[in-house]
mmCIF file of C-alpha atoms in Angstrom:
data_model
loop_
_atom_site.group_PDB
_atom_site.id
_atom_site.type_symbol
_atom_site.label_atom_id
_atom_site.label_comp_id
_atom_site.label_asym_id
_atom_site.label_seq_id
_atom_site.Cartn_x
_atom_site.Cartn_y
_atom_site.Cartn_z
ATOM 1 C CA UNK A 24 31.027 4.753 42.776
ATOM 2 C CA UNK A 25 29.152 1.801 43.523
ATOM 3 C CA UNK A 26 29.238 -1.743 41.399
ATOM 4 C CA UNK A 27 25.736 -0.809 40.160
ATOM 5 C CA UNK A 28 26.693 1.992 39.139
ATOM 6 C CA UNK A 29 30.190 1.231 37.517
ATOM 7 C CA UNK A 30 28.188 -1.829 35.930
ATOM 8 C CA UNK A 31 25.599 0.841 34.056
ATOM 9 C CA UNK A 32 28.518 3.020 33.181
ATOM 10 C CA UNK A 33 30.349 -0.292 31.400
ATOM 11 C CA UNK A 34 26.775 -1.274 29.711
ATOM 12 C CA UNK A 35 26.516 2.549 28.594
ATOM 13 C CA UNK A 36 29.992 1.800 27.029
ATOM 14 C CA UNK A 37 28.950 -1.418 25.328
ATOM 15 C CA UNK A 38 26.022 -0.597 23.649
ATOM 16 C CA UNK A 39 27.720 2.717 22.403
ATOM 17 C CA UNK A 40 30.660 0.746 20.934
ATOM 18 C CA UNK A 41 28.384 -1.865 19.626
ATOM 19 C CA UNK A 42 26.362 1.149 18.067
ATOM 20 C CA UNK A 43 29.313 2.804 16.394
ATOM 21 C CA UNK A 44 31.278 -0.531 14.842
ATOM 22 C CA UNK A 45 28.639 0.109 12.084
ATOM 23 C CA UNK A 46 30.734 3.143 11.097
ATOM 24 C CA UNK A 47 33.766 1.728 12.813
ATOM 25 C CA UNK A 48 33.684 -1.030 10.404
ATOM 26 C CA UNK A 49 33.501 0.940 7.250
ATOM 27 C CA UNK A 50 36.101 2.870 8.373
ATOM 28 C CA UNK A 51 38.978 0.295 9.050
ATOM 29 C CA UNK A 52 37.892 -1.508 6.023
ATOM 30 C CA UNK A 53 37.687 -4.352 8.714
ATOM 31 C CA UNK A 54 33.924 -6.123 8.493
ATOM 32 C CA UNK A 55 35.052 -8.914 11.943
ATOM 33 C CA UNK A 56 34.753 -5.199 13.958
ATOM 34 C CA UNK A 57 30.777 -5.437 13.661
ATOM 35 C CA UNK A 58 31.267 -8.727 16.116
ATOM 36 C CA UNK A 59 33.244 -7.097 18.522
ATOM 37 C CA UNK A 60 30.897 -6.327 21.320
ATOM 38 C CA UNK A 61 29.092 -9.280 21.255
ATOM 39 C CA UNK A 62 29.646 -12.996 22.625
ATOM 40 C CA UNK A 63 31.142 -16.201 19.630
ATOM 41 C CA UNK A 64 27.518 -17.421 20.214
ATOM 42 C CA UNK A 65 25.917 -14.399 20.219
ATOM 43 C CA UNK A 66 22.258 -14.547 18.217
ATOM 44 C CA UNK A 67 20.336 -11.376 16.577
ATOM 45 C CA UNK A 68 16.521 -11.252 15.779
ATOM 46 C CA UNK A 69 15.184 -8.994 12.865
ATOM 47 C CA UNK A 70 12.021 -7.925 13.540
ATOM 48 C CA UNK A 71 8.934 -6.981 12.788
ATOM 49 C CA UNK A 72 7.973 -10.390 11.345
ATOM 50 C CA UNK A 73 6.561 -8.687 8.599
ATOM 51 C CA UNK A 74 9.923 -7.768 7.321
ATOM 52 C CA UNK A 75 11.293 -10.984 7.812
ATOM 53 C CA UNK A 76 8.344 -12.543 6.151
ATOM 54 C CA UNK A 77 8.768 -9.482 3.259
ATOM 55 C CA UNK A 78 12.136 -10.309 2.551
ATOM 56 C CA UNK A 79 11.405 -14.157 2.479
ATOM 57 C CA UNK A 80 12.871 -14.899 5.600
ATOM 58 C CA UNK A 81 11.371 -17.256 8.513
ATOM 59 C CA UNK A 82 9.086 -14.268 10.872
ATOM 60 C CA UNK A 83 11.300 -15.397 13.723
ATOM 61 C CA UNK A 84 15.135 -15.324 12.165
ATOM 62 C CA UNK A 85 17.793 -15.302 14.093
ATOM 63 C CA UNK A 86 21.135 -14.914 12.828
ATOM 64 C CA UNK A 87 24.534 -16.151 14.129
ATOM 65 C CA UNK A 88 27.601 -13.743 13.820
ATOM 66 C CA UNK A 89 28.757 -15.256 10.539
ATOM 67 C CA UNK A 90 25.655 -14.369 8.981
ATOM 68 C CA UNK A 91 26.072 -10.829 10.333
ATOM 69 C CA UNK A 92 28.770 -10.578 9.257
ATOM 70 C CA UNK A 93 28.422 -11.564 5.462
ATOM 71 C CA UNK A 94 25.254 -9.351 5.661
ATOM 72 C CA UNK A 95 27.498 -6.329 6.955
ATOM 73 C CA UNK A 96 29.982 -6.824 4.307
ATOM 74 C CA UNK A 97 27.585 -7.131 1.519
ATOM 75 C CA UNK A 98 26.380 -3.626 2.949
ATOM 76 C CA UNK A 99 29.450 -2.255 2.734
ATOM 77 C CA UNK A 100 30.356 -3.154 -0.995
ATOM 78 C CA UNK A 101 27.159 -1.095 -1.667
ATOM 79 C CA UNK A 102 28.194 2.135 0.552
ATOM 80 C CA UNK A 103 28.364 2.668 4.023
ATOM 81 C CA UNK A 104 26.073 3.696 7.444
ATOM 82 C CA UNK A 105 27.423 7.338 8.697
ATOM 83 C CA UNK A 106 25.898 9.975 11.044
ATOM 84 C CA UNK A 107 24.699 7.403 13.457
ATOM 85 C CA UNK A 108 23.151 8.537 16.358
ATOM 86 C CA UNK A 109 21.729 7.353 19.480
ATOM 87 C CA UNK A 110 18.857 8.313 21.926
ATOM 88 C CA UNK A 111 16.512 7.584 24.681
ATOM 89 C CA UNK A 112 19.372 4.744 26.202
ATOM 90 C CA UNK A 113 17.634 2.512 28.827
ATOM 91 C CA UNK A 114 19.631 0.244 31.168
ATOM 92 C CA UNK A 115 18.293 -2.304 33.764
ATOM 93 C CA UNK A 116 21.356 -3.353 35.363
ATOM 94 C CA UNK A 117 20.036 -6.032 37.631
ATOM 95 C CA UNK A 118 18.327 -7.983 34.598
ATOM 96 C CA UNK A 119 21.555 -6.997 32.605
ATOM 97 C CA UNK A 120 19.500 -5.866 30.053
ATOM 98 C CA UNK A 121 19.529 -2.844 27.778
ATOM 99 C CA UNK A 122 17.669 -0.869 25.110
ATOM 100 C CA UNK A 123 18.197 2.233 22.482
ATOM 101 C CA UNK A 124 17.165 4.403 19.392
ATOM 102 C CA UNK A 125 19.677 4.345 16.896
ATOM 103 C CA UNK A 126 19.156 5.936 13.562
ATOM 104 C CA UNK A 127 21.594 7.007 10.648
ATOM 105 C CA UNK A 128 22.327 7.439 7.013
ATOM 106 C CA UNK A 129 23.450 4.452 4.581
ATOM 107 C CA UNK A 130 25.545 6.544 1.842
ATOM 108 C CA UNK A 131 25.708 4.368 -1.207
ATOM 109 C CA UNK A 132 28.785 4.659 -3.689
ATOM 110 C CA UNK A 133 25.842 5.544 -6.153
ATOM 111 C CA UNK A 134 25.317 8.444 -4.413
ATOM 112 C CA UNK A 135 21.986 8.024 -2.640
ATOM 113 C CA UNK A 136 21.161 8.089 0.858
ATOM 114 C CA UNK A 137 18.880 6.475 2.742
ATOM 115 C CA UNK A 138 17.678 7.109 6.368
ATOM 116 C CA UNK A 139 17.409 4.543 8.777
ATOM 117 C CA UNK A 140 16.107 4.475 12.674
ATOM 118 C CA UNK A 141 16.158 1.492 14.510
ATOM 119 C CA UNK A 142 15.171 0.115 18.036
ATOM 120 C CA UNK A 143 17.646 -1.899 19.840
ATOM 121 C CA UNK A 144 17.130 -4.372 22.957
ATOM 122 C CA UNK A 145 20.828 -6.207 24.012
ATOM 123 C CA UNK A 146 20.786 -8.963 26.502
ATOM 124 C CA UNK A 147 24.512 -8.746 28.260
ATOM 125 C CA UNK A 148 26.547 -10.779 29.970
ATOM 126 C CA UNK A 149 27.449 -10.511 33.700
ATOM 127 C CA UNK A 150 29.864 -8.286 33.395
ATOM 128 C CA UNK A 151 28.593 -5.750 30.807
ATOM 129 C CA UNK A 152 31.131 -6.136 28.504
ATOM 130 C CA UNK A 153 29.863 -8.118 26.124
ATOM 131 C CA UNK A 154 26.099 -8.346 23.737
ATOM 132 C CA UNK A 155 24.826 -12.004 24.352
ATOM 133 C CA UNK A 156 21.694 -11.458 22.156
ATOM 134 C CA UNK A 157 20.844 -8.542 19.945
ATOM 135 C CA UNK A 158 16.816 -7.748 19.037
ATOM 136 C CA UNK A 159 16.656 -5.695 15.723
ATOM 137 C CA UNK A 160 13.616 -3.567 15.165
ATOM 138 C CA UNK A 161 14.444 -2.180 11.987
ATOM 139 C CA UNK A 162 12.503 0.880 9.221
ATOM 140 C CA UNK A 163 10.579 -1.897 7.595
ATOM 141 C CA UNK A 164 10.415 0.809 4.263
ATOM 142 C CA UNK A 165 14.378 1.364 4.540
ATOM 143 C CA UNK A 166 15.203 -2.131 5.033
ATOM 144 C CA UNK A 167 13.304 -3.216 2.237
ATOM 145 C CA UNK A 168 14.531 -0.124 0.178
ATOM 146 C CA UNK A 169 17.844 -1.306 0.836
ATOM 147 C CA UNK A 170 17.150 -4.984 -0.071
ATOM 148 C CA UNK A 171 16.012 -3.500 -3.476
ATOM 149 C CA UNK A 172 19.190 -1.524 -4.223
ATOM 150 C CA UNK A 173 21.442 -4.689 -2.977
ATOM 151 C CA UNK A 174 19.224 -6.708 -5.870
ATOM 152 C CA UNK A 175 19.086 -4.068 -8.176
ATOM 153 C CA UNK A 176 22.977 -3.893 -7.879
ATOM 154 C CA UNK A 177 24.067 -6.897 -7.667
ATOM 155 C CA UNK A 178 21.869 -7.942 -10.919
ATOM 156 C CA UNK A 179 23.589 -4.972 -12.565
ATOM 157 C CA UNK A 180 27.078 -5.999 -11.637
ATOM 158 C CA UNK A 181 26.846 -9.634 -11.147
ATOM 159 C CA UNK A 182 27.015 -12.016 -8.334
ATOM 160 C CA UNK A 183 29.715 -12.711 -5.934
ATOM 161 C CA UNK A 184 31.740 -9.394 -6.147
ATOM 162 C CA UNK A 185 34.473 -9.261 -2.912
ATOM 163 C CA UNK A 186 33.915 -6.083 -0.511
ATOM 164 C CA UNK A 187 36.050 -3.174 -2.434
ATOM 165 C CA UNK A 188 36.956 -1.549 0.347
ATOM 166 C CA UNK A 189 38.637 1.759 -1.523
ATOM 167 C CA UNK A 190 35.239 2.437 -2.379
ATOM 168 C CA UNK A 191 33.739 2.090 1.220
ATOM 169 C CA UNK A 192 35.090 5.887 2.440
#
């Protein structure tokens, strides 16, 4: 095989890995997996700006792993992602760039479900082994559905509740 093409293969590999720690995650009751394909100083955009500026957020927000990571685990005291799958995977090795369709269900411990799709560009590093910036297209309506059941819930049952895990499936 040649580099080129062992380099795609190991970007194919990424982005699939970064794809399912989503489901990873809520399986090992372990929120740090949703960082594992991706650099310390890794940065992810949320867009369209119209979500960001819907959910009161700056229209270009990006958000350090930390963040993610809170996010993720808030997520997960709520329910879980499952089903996720991926299509129409694009890789330009040379620019070490890549880009996806993603969509899947969030199953909430309430029982709903809720749909999401999502567009994914990652920004590797040299090697292919590792996300160095992630851009988030998100469902604007399923984000902001979402945002409405983490309110709704978290006004129900108070603020500041840990992730409960035994609950996540």
């Amino acid at each position: 095989m040649s580099a080129n093409s062992d380099l795609k293969k190991q970007i194919e590999t990424t982005v699939n890995s970064f794809l399912a720690s989503y489901e990873d995650g809520r399986k090992a009751k372990d929120t740090s997996i949703i960082n594992r394909d991706v650099t310390p100083d890794c940065t992810r955009q949320l867009l369209p700006a119209s979500l960001c500026k819907a959910l009161g957020l700056p229209e270009e927000f990006l958000m350090p792993n930390d963040i993610y990571e809170k996010l993720y685990a808030d997520d997960l005291s709520l329910g879980g992602v499952h089903n996720t799958v991926s299509k129409h995977l694009t890789i330009d090795v040379e620019a070490r760039r890549a880009a996806v369709e993603s969509s899947g269900d969030m199953i909430y411990h309430h029982g709903e479900t809720l749909h999401l799709e999502f567009s994914w560009i990652f920004y590797l590093t040299g090697d292919g082994t590792k996300i160095s910036r992630v851009i988030e297209f998100a469902d604007s309506t399923a984000v902001l559905k979402m945002a409405a059941i983490a309110k709704e819930r978290a006004a129900k049952n108070g603020q500041g509740e840990e992730v409960d895990f035994d609950a996540t499936g």
